[in-house]
mmCIF file with all atom_site columns, C-alpha atoms and ligand atoms in Angstrom:
data_model
loop_
_atom_site.group_PDB
_atom_site.id
_atom_site.type_symbol
_atom_site.label_atom_id
_atom_site.label_alt_id
_atom_site.label_comp_id
_atom_site.label_asym_id
_atom_site.label_entity_id
_atom_site.label_seq_id
_atom_site.pdbx_PDB_ins_code
_atom_site.Cartn_x
_atom_site.Cartn_y
_atom_site.Cartn_z
_atom_site.occupancy
_atom_site.B_iso_or_equiv
_atom_site.pdbx_formal_charge
_atom_site.auth_seq_id
_atom_site.auth_comp_id
_atom_site.auth_asym_id
_atom_site.auth_atom_id
_atom_site.pdbx_PDB_model_num
ATOM   1   C CA  . UNK A 1 1   ? -19.898 -122.999 57.991 1.00 0.00 ? 1   UNK A CA  1
ATOM   2   C CA  . UNK A 1 2   ? -18.286 -125.663 60.345 1.00 0.00 ? 2   UNK A CA  1
ATOM   3   C CA  . UNK A 1 3   ? -17.528 -124.883 63.870 1.00 0.00 ? 3   UNK A CA  1
ATOM   4   C CA  . UNK A 1 4   ? -13.783 -124.183 64.135 1.00 0.00 ? 4   UNK A CA  1
ATOM   5   C CA  . UNK A 1 5   ? -11.919 -124.489 67.428 1.00 0.00 ? 5   UNK A CA  1
ATOM   6   C CA  . UNK A 1 6   ? -8.441  -123.337 67.509 1.00 0.00 ? 6   UNK A CA  1
ATOM   7   C CA  . UNK A 1 7   ? -6.186  -121.780 70.264 1.00 0.00 ? 7   UNK A CA  1
ATOM   8   C CA  . UNK A 1 8   ? -5.139  -118.223 70.317 1.00 0.00 ? 8   UNK A CA  1
ATOM   9   C CA  . UNK A 1 9   ? -1.757  -117.049 71.609 1.00 0.00 ? 9   UNK A CA  1
ATOM   10  C CA  . UNK A 1 10  ? -2.857  -115.148 74.609 1.00 0.00 ? 10  UNK A CA  1
ATOM   11  C CA  . UNK A 1 11  ? -0.860  -116.270 77.716 1.00 0.00 ? 11  UNK A CA  1
ATOM   12  C CA  . UNK A 1 12  ? -2.276  -113.995 80.412 1.00 0.00 ? 12  UNK A CA  1
ATOM   13  C CA  . UNK A 1 13  ? -3.057  -115.812 83.581 1.00 0.00 ? 13  UNK A CA  1
ATOM   14  C CA  . UNK A 1 14  ? -1.589  -119.150 82.370 1.00 0.00 ? 14  UNK A CA  1
ATOM   15  C CA  . UNK A 1 15  ? 1.360   -120.881 84.004 1.00 0.00 ? 15  UNK A CA  1
ATOM   16  C CA  . UNK A 1 16  ? 4.150   -122.543 81.981 1.00 0.00 ? 16  UNK A CA  1
ATOM   17  C CA  . UNK A 1 17  ? 7.192   -124.654 82.841 1.00 0.00 ? 17  UNK A CA  1
ATOM   18  C CA  . UNK A 1 18  ? 10.194  -124.689 80.601 1.00 0.00 ? 18  UNK A CA  1
ATOM   19  C CA  . UNK A 1 19  ? 12.413  -127.919 80.896 1.00 0.00 ? 19  UNK A CA  1
ATOM   20  C CA  . UNK A 1 20  ? 15.945  -127.203 79.633 1.00 0.00 ? 20  UNK A CA  1
ATOM   21  C CA  . UNK A 1 21  ? 18.861  -129.648 79.239 1.00 0.00 ? 21  UNK A CA  1
ATOM   22  C CA  . UNK A 1 22  ? 22.322  -128.451 80.375 1.00 0.00 ? 22  UNK A CA  1
ATOM   23  C CA  . UNK A 1 23  ? 24.125  -130.500 77.699 1.00 0.00 ? 23  UNK A CA  1
ATOM   24  C CA  . UNK A 1 24  ? 25.099  -128.230 74.843 1.00 0.00 ? 24  UNK A CA  1
ATOM   25  C CA  . UNK A 1 25  ? 23.921  -125.304 76.949 1.00 0.00 ? 25  UNK A CA  1
ATOM   26  C CA  . UNK A 1 26  ? 25.557  -122.816 74.638 1.00 0.00 ? 26  UNK A CA  1
ATOM   27  C CA  . UNK A 1 27  ? 22.855  -123.602 72.120 1.00 0.00 ? 27  UNK A CA  1
ATOM   28  C CA  . UNK A 1 28  ? 19.937  -124.470 74.512 1.00 0.00 ? 28  UNK A CA  1
ATOM   29  C CA  . UNK A 1 29  ? 20.349  -121.130 76.453 1.00 0.00 ? 29  UNK A CA  1
ATOM   30  C CA  . UNK A 1 30  ? 19.398  -119.432 73.100 1.00 0.00 ? 30  UNK A CA  1
ATOM   31  C CA  . UNK A 1 31  ? 16.301  -121.602 72.943 1.00 0.00 ? 31  UNK A CA  1
ATOM   32  C CA  . UNK A 1 32  ? 15.429  -120.704 76.515 1.00 0.00 ? 32  UNK A CA  1
ATOM   33  C CA  . UNK A 1 33  ? 15.814  -117.004 75.638 1.00 0.00 ? 33  UNK A CA  1
ATOM   34  C CA  . UNK A 1 34  ? 13.501  -117.457 72.633 1.00 0.00 ? 34  UNK A CA  1
ATOM   35  C CA  . UNK A 1 35  ? 10.967  -119.181 74.658 1.00 0.00 ? 35  UNK A CA  1
ATOM   36  C CA  . UNK A 1 36  ? 11.012  -116.641 77.503 1.00 0.00 ? 36  UNK A CA  1
ATOM   37  C CA  . UNK A 1 37  ? 10.628  -113.823 75.094 1.00 0.00 ? 37  UNK A CA  1
ATOM   38  C CA  . UNK A 1 38  ? 7.763   -115.435 73.283 1.00 0.00 ? 38  UNK A CA  1
ATOM   39  C CA  . UNK A 1 39  ? 5.850   -116.153 76.529 1.00 0.00 ? 39  UNK A CA  1
ATOM   40  C CA  . UNK A 1 40  ? 6.402   -112.728 77.955 1.00 0.00 ? 40  UNK A CA  1
ATOM   41  C CA  . UNK A 1 41  ? 5.361   -110.900 74.688 1.00 0.00 ? 41  UNK A CA  1
ATOM   42  C CA  . UNK A 1 42  ? 2.170   -112.867 74.733 1.00 0.00 ? 42  UNK A CA  1
ATOM   43  C CA  . UNK A 1 43  ? 1.222   -111.756 78.162 1.00 0.00 ? 43  UNK A CA  1
ATOM   44  C CA  . UNK A 1 44  ? 2.615   -114.379 80.485 1.00 0.00 ? 44  UNK A CA  1
ATOM   45  C CA  . UNK A 1 45  ? 3.848   -112.968 83.760 1.00 0.00 ? 45  UNK A CA  1
ATOM   46  C CA  . UNK A 1 46  ? 7.435   -113.710 84.967 1.00 0.00 ? 46  UNK A CA  1
ATOM   47  C CA  . UNK A 1 47  ? 6.144   -115.263 88.141 1.00 0.00 ? 47  UNK A CA  1
ATOM   48  C CA  . UNK A 1 48  ? 3.989   -117.682 86.103 1.00 0.00 ? 48  UNK A CA  1
ATOM   49  C CA  . UNK A 1 49  ? 7.019   -119.223 84.336 1.00 0.00 ? 49  UNK A CA  1
ATOM   50  C CA  . UNK A 1 50  ? 9.156   -121.837 85.968 1.00 0.00 ? 50  UNK A CA  1
ATOM   51  C CA  . UNK A 1 51  ? 12.516  -122.765 84.388 1.00 0.00 ? 51  UNK A CA  1
ATOM   52  C CA  . UNK A 1 52  ? 13.481  -126.414 85.404 1.00 0.00 ? 52  UNK A CA  1
ATOM   53  C CA  . UNK A 1 53  ? 17.043  -127.447 84.413 1.00 0.00 ? 53  UNK A CA  1
ATOM   54  C CA  . UNK A 1 54  ? 18.033  -131.069 83.872 1.00 0.00 ? 54  UNK A CA  1
ATOM   55  C CA  . UNK A 1 55  ? 21.419  -132.727 82.880 1.00 0.00 ? 55  UNK A CA  1
ATOM   56  C CA  . UNK A 1 56  ? 20.593  -133.516 79.258 1.00 0.00 ? 56  UNK A CA  1
ATOM   57  C CA  . UNK A 1 57  ? 17.873  -134.485 76.723 1.00 0.00 ? 57  UNK A CA  1
ATOM   58  C CA  . UNK A 1 58  ? 17.465  -137.949 78.296 1.00 0.00 ? 58  UNK A CA  1
ATOM   59  C CA  . UNK A 1 59  ? 16.232  -136.299 81.459 1.00 0.00 ? 59  UNK A CA  1
ATOM   60  C CA  . UNK A 1 60  ? 13.947  -133.839 79.769 1.00 0.00 ? 60  UNK A CA  1
ATOM   61  C CA  . UNK A 1 61  ? 10.849  -136.144 79.477 1.00 0.00 ? 61  UNK A CA  1
ATOM   62  C CA  . UNK A 1 62  ? 11.293  -137.305 83.114 1.00 0.00 ? 62  UNK A CA  1
ATOM   63  C CA  . UNK A 1 63  ? 11.095  -133.735 84.537 1.00 0.00 ? 63  UNK A CA  1
ATOM   64  C CA  . UNK A 1 64  ? 8.363   -132.780 81.976 1.00 0.00 ? 64  UNK A CA  1
ATOM   65  C CA  . UNK A 1 65  ? 6.245   -135.777 83.269 1.00 0.00 ? 65  UNK A CA  1
ATOM   66  C CA  . UNK A 1 66  ? 6.718   -134.748 86.924 1.00 0.00 ? 66  UNK A CA  1
ATOM   67  C CA  . UNK A 1 67  ? 5.858   -131.040 86.094 1.00 0.00 ? 67  UNK A CA  1
ATOM   68  C CA  . UNK A 1 68  ? 2.783   -132.132 84.089 1.00 0.00 ? 68  UNK A CA  1
ATOM   69  C CA  . UNK A 1 69  ? 1.489   -134.388 86.881 1.00 0.00 ? 69  UNK A CA  1
ATOM   70  C CA  . UNK A 1 70  ? 1.869   -131.551 89.391 1.00 0.00 ? 70  UNK A CA  1
ATOM   71  C CA  . UNK A 1 71  ? -1.174  -129.821 87.966 1.00 0.00 ? 71  UNK A CA  1
ATOM   72  C CA  . UNK A 1 72  ? 0.626   -126.503 88.285 1.00 0.00 ? 72  UNK A CA  1
ATOM   73  C CA  . UNK A 1 73  ? 1.118   -125.732 84.575 1.00 0.00 ? 73  UNK A CA  1
ATOM   74  C CA  . UNK A 1 74  ? -1.247  -125.225 81.589 1.00 0.00 ? 74  UNK A CA  1
ATOM   75  C CA  . UNK A 1 75  ? 1.540   -126.324 79.311 1.00 0.00 ? 75  UNK A CA  1
ATOM   76  C CA  . UNK A 1 76  ? 5.201   -127.357 79.233 1.00 0.00 ? 76  UNK A CA  1
ATOM   77  C CA  . UNK A 1 77  ? 7.961   -126.490 76.908 1.00 0.00 ? 77  UNK A CA  1
ATOM   78  C CA  . UNK A 1 78  ? 10.865  -128.957 76.446 1.00 0.00 ? 78  UNK A CA  1
ATOM   79  C CA  . UNK A 1 79  ? 14.110  -127.589 75.193 1.00 0.00 ? 79  UNK A CA  1
ATOM   80  C CA  . UNK A 1 80  ? 17.423  -129.257 74.609 1.00 0.00 ? 80  UNK A CA  1
ATOM   81  C CA  . UNK A 1 81  ? 20.035  -129.823 71.957 1.00 0.00 ? 81  UNK A CA  1
ATOM   82  C CA  . UNK A 1 82  ? 21.160  -133.192 70.519 1.00 0.00 ? 82  UNK A CA  1
ATOM   83  C CA  . UNK A 1 83  ? 24.107  -133.111 68.186 1.00 0.00 ? 83  UNK A CA  1
ATOM   84  C CA  . UNK A 1 84  ? 25.071  -136.274 66.295 1.00 0.00 ? 84  UNK A CA  1
ATOM   85  C CA  . UNK A 1 85  ? 28.414  -137.856 67.234 1.00 0.00 ? 85  UNK A CA  1
ATOM   86  C CA  . UNK A 1 86  ? 30.364  -140.756 65.874 1.00 0.00 ? 86  UNK A CA  1
ATOM   87  C CA  . UNK A 1 87  ? 28.407  -143.446 67.768 1.00 0.00 ? 87  UNK A CA  1
ATOM   88  C CA  . UNK A 1 88  ? 24.707  -144.585 67.686 1.00 0.00 ? 88  UNK A CA  1
ATOM   89  C CA  . UNK A 1 89  ? 24.210  -142.750 71.122 1.00 0.00 ? 89  UNK A CA  1
ATOM   90  C CA  . UNK A 1 90  ? 22.440  -139.826 69.356 1.00 0.00 ? 90  UNK A CA  1
ATOM   91  C CA  . UNK A 1 91  ? 19.759  -142.174 67.992 1.00 0.00 ? 91  UNK A CA  1
ATOM   92  C CA  . UNK A 1 92  ? 19.027  -143.842 71.231 1.00 0.00 ? 92  UNK A CA  1
ATOM   93  C CA  . UNK A 1 93  ? 18.806  -140.526 73.232 1.00 0.00 ? 93  UNK A CA  1
ATOM   94  C CA  . UNK A 1 94  ? 16.709  -138.776 70.391 1.00 0.00 ? 94  UNK A CA  1
ATOM   95  C CA  . UNK A 1 95  ? 14.290  -141.680 70.235 1.00 0.00 ? 95  UNK A CA  1
ATOM   96  C CA  . UNK A 1 96  ? 13.699  -141.843 74.005 1.00 0.00 ? 96  UNK A CA  1
ATOM   97  C CA  . UNK A 1 97  ? 13.403  -138.140 74.364 1.00 0.00 ? 97  UNK A CA  1
ATOM   98  C CA  . UNK A 1 98  ? 10.832  -137.888 71.564 1.00 0.00 ? 98  UNK A CA  1
ATOM   99  C CA  . UNK A 1 99  ? 8.777   -140.872 72.669 1.00 0.00 ? 99  UNK A CA  1
ATOM   100 C CA  . UNK A 1 100 ? 8.940   -139.804 76.424 1.00 0.00 ? 100 UNK A CA  1
ATOM   101 C CA  . UNK A 1 101 ? 7.762   -136.287 75.734 1.00 0.00 ? 101 UNK A CA  1
ATOM   102 C CA  . UNK A 1 102 ? 4.828   -137.532 73.493 1.00 0.00 ? 102 UNK A CA  1
ATOM   103 C CA  . UNK A 1 103 ? 3.852   -140.289 75.953 1.00 0.00 ? 103 UNK A CA  1
ATOM   104 C CA  . UNK A 1 104 ? 3.844   -138.008 78.807 1.00 0.00 ? 104 UNK A CA  1
ATOM   105 C CA  . UNK A 1 105 ? 1.679   -135.440 77.027 1.00 0.00 ? 105 UNK A CA  1
ATOM   106 C CA  . UNK A 1 106 ? -0.814  -137.990 76.079 1.00 0.00 ? 106 UNK A CA  1
ATOM   107 C CA  . UNK A 1 107 ? -0.953  -139.738 79.388 1.00 0.00 ? 107 UNK A CA  1
ATOM   108 C CA  . UNK A 1 108 ? -1.165  -136.682 81.528 1.00 0.00 ? 108 UNK A CA  1
ATOM   109 C CA  . UNK A 1 109 ? -3.492  -134.572 79.293 1.00 0.00 ? 109 UNK A CA  1
ATOM   110 C CA  . UNK A 1 110 ? -1.082  -131.582 79.571 1.00 0.00 ? 110 UNK A CA  1
ATOM   111 C CA  . UNK A 1 111 ? 0.248   -130.018 76.337 1.00 0.00 ? 111 UNK A CA  1
ATOM   112 C CA  . UNK A 1 112 ? 4.050   -130.521 76.166 1.00 0.00 ? 112 UNK A CA  1
ATOM   113 C CA  . UNK A 1 113 ? 5.787   -128.788 73.300 1.00 0.00 ? 113 UNK A CA  1
ATOM   114 C CA  . UNK A 1 114 ? 8.784   -130.225 71.595 1.00 0.00 ? 114 UNK A CA  1
ATOM   115 C CA  . UNK A 1 115 ? 11.660  -127.835 71.299 1.00 0.00 ? 115 UNK A CA  1
ATOM   116 C CA  . UNK A 1 116 ? 14.390  -130.396 71.030 1.00 0.00 ? 116 UNK A CA  1
ATOM   117 C CA  . UNK A 1 117 ? 16.996  -129.802 68.376 1.00 0.00 ? 117 UNK A CA  1
ATOM   118 C CA  . UNK A 1 118 ? 18.356  -132.888 66.681 1.00 0.00 ? 118 UNK A CA  1
ATOM   119 C CA  . UNK A 1 119 ? 21.127  -131.925 64.310 1.00 0.00 ? 119 UNK A CA  1
ATOM   120 C CA  . UNK A 1 120 ? 24.025  -133.461 62.445 1.00 0.00 ? 120 UNK A CA  1
ATOM   121 C CA  . UNK A 1 121 ? 26.276  -130.467 63.091 1.00 0.00 ? 121 UNK A CA  1
ATOM   122 C CA  . UNK A 1 122 ? 26.826  -127.571 65.576 1.00 0.00 ? 122 UNK A CA  1
ATOM   123 C CA  . UNK A 1 123 ? 26.237  -125.207 62.650 1.00 0.00 ? 123 UNK A CA  1
ATOM   124 C CA  . UNK A 1 124 ? 22.762  -126.599 62.065 1.00 0.00 ? 124 UNK A CA  1
ATOM   125 C CA  . UNK A 1 125 ? 22.125  -126.245 65.739 1.00 0.00 ? 125 UNK A CA  1
ATOM   126 C CA  . UNK A 1 126 ? 23.197  -122.593 65.726 1.00 0.00 ? 126 UNK A CA  1
ATOM   127 C CA  . UNK A 1 127 ? 20.953  -121.875 62.654 1.00 0.00 ? 127 UNK A CA  1
ATOM   128 C CA  . UNK A 1 128 ? 17.936  -123.049 64.699 1.00 0.00 ? 128 UNK A CA  1
ATOM   129 C CA  . UNK A 1 129 ? 18.860  -121.260 67.847 1.00 0.00 ? 129 UNK A CA  1
ATOM   130 C CA  . UNK A 1 130 ? 18.178  -117.700 66.795 1.00 0.00 ? 130 UNK A CA  1
ATOM   131 C CA  . UNK A 1 131 ? 19.946  -117.291 63.408 1.00 0.00 ? 131 UNK A CA  1
ATOM   132 C CA  . UNK A 1 132 ? 18.852  -118.029 59.901 1.00 0.00 ? 132 UNK A CA  1
ATOM   133 C CA  . UNK A 1 133 ? 16.396  -120.845 60.621 1.00 0.00 ? 133 UNK A CA  1
ATOM   134 C CA  . UNK A 1 134 ? 14.705  -118.947 63.409 1.00 0.00 ? 134 UNK A CA  1
ATOM   135 C CA  . UNK A 1 135 ? 14.458  -120.009 67.061 1.00 0.00 ? 135 UNK A CA  1
ATOM   136 C CA  . UNK A 1 136 ? 13.067  -123.371 67.864 1.00 0.00 ? 136 UNK A CA  1
ATOM   137 C CA  . UNK A 1 137 ? 12.548  -122.377 71.468 1.00 0.00 ? 137 UNK A CA  1
ATOM   138 C CA  . UNK A 1 138 ? 10.320  -119.424 70.480 1.00 0.00 ? 138 UNK A CA  1
ATOM   139 C CA  . UNK A 1 139 ? 8.425   -121.857 68.054 1.00 0.00 ? 139 UNK A CA  1
ATOM   140 C CA  . UNK A 1 140 ? 7.907   -124.321 70.886 1.00 0.00 ? 140 UNK A CA  1
ATOM   141 C CA  . UNK A 1 141 ? 6.636   -121.566 73.211 1.00 0.00 ? 141 UNK A CA  1
ATOM   142 C CA  . UNK A 1 142 ? 4.184   -120.436 70.622 1.00 0.00 ? 142 UNK A CA  1
ATOM   143 C CA  . UNK A 1 143 ? 2.908   -124.119 70.212 1.00 0.00 ? 143 UNK A CA  1
ATOM   144 C CA  . UNK A 1 144 ? 2.524   -124.251 74.024 1.00 0.00 ? 144 UNK A CA  1
ATOM   145 C CA  . UNK A 1 145 ? 0.541   -121.077 74.162 1.00 0.00 ? 145 UNK A CA  1
ATOM   146 C CA  . UNK A 1 146 ? -1.727  -122.245 71.392 1.00 0.00 ? 146 UNK A CA  1
ATOM   147 C CA  . UNK A 1 147 ? -2.229  -125.657 72.910 1.00 0.00 ? 147 UNK A CA  1
ATOM   148 C CA  . UNK A 1 148 ? -2.940  -124.316 76.440 1.00 0.00 ? 148 UNK A CA  1
ATOM   149 C CA  . UNK A 1 149 ? -5.624  -122.151 74.855 1.00 0.00 ? 149 UNK A CA  1
ATOM   150 C CA  . UNK A 1 150 ? -7.051  -124.923 72.706 1.00 0.00 ? 150 UNK A CA  1
ATOM   151 C CA  . UNK A 1 151 ? -7.227  -127.337 75.697 1.00 0.00 ? 151 UNK A CA  1
ATOM   152 C CA  . UNK A 1 152 ? -8.953  -124.565 77.643 1.00 0.00 ? 152 UNK A CA  1
ATOM   153 C CA  . UNK A 1 153 ? -11.660 -124.318 75.000 1.00 0.00 ? 153 UNK A CA  1
ATOM   154 C CA  . UNK A 1 154 ? -12.020 -128.076 74.499 1.00 0.00 ? 154 UNK A CA  1
ATOM   155 C CA  . UNK A 1 155 ? -12.608 -128.480 78.280 1.00 0.00 ? 155 UNK A CA  1
ATOM   156 C CA  . UNK A 1 156 ? -15.545 -126.042 78.037 1.00 0.00 ? 156 UNK A CA  1
ATOM   157 C CA  . UNK A 1 157 ? -18.919 -127.702 77.622 1.00 0.00 ? 157 UNK A CA  1
HETATM 158 C C1  . DLZ B 2 .   ? 25.725  -138.218 76.986 1.00 0.00 ? 201 DLZ B C1  1
HETATM 159 C C2  . DLZ B 2 .   ? 25.134  -137.215 76.024 1.00 0.00 ? 201 DLZ B C2  1
HETATM 160 C C3  . DLZ B 2 .   ? 25.610  -137.060 74.752 1.00 0.00 ? 201 DLZ B C3  1
HETATM 161 C C4  . DLZ B 2 .   ? 26.844  -137.959 74.319 1.00 0.00 ? 201 DLZ B C4  1
HETATM 162 N N1  . DLZ B 2 .   ? 25.120  -136.238 73.939 1.00 0.00 ? 201 DLZ B N1  1
HETATM 163 C C5  . DLZ B 2 .   ? 24.145  -135.369 74.263 1.00 0.00 ? 201 DLZ B C5  1
HETATM 164 C C6  . DLZ B 2 .   ? 23.646  -134.449 73.466 1.00 0.00 ? 201 DLZ B C6  1
HETATM 165 O O1  . DLZ B 2 .   ? 24.028  -134.183 72.280 1.00 0.00 ? 201 DLZ B O1  1
HETATM 166 N N2  . DLZ B 2 .   ? 22.543  -133.679 73.852 1.00 0.00 ? 201 DLZ B N2  1
HETATM 167 C C7  . DLZ B 2 .   ? 22.026  -133.805 75.123 1.00 0.00 ? 201 DLZ B C7  1
HETATM 168 O O2  . DLZ B 2 .   ? 21.102  -133.094 75.453 1.00 0.00 ? 201 DLZ B O2  1
HETATM 169 N N3  . DLZ B 2 .   ? 22.499  -134.754 76.012 1.00 0.00 ? 201 DLZ B N3  1
HETATM 170 C C8  . DLZ B 2 .   ? 23.531  -135.546 75.666 1.00 0.00 ? 201 DLZ B C8  1
HETATM 171 N N4  . DLZ B 2 .   ? 24.098  -136.422 76.449 1.00 0.00 ? 201 DLZ B N4  1
HETATM 172 C C9  . DLZ B 2 .   ? 23.546  -136.467 77.883 1.00 0.00 ? 201 DLZ B C9  1
HETATM 173 C C10 . DLZ B 2 .   ? 22.322  -137.407 78.060 1.00 0.00 ? 201 DLZ B C10 1
HETATM 174 O O3  . DLZ B 2 .   ? 21.161  -136.761 77.521 1.00 0.00 ? 201 DLZ B O3  1
HETATM 175 C C11 . DLZ B 2 .   ? 22.160  -137.678 79.531 1.00 0.00 ? 201 DLZ B C11 1
HETATM 176 O O4  . DLZ B 2 .   ? 22.035  -136.490 80.222 1.00 0.00 ? 201 DLZ B O4  1
HETATM 177 C C12 . DLZ B 2 .   ? 23.144  -138.484 80.171 1.00 0.00 ? 201 DLZ B C12 1
HETATM 178 O O5  . DLZ B 2 .   ? 23.379  -139.748 79.376 1.00 0.00 ? 201 DLZ B O5  1
HETATM 179 C C13 . DLZ B 2 .   ? 22.944  -138.872 81.672 1.00 0.00 ? 201 DLZ B C13 1
HETATM 180 O O6  . DLZ B 2 .   ? 21.714  -139.589 81.732 1.00 0.00 ? 201 DLZ B O6  1
#
């Protein structure tokens, strides 16, 4: 039987930061609610959760990187909503946001969960913000809990 290492979803005693974009806040606020609900139901105390608001998706990785480097959080959850418009703007911001979050997580060694919606329509965003396709914020929080636990185990001798 191989040795299997995997994170559980227990959040007791761990600190988390949520970075949330204000742009399209009608949708992103639902993602924040989903993430908060998941963290609290897995044992994270209110005082161990910090919500950091930024203007939009482009600024999300910048704040996530700062939060990760502060050493205060066992994991970070990035939440924002990008909805495609008529220009290539969407592609540029989506690419930078995605790359920025991944780079920051790899370079800081802090797990950073990706809860950024990238949709063609408002309807698709609503579906992923707590209606028929679930809540991407809750899923990202779950990934953050699991990764925080996994890293804790991987750091043990
Ligand atoms: C400018 C802009 C546009 C057009 N669309 C979105 C979007 O769909 N979702 C989002 O989170 N942010 C958007 N932004 C704002 C940029 O992310 C950024 O905040 C501004 O360009 C200022 O740097």
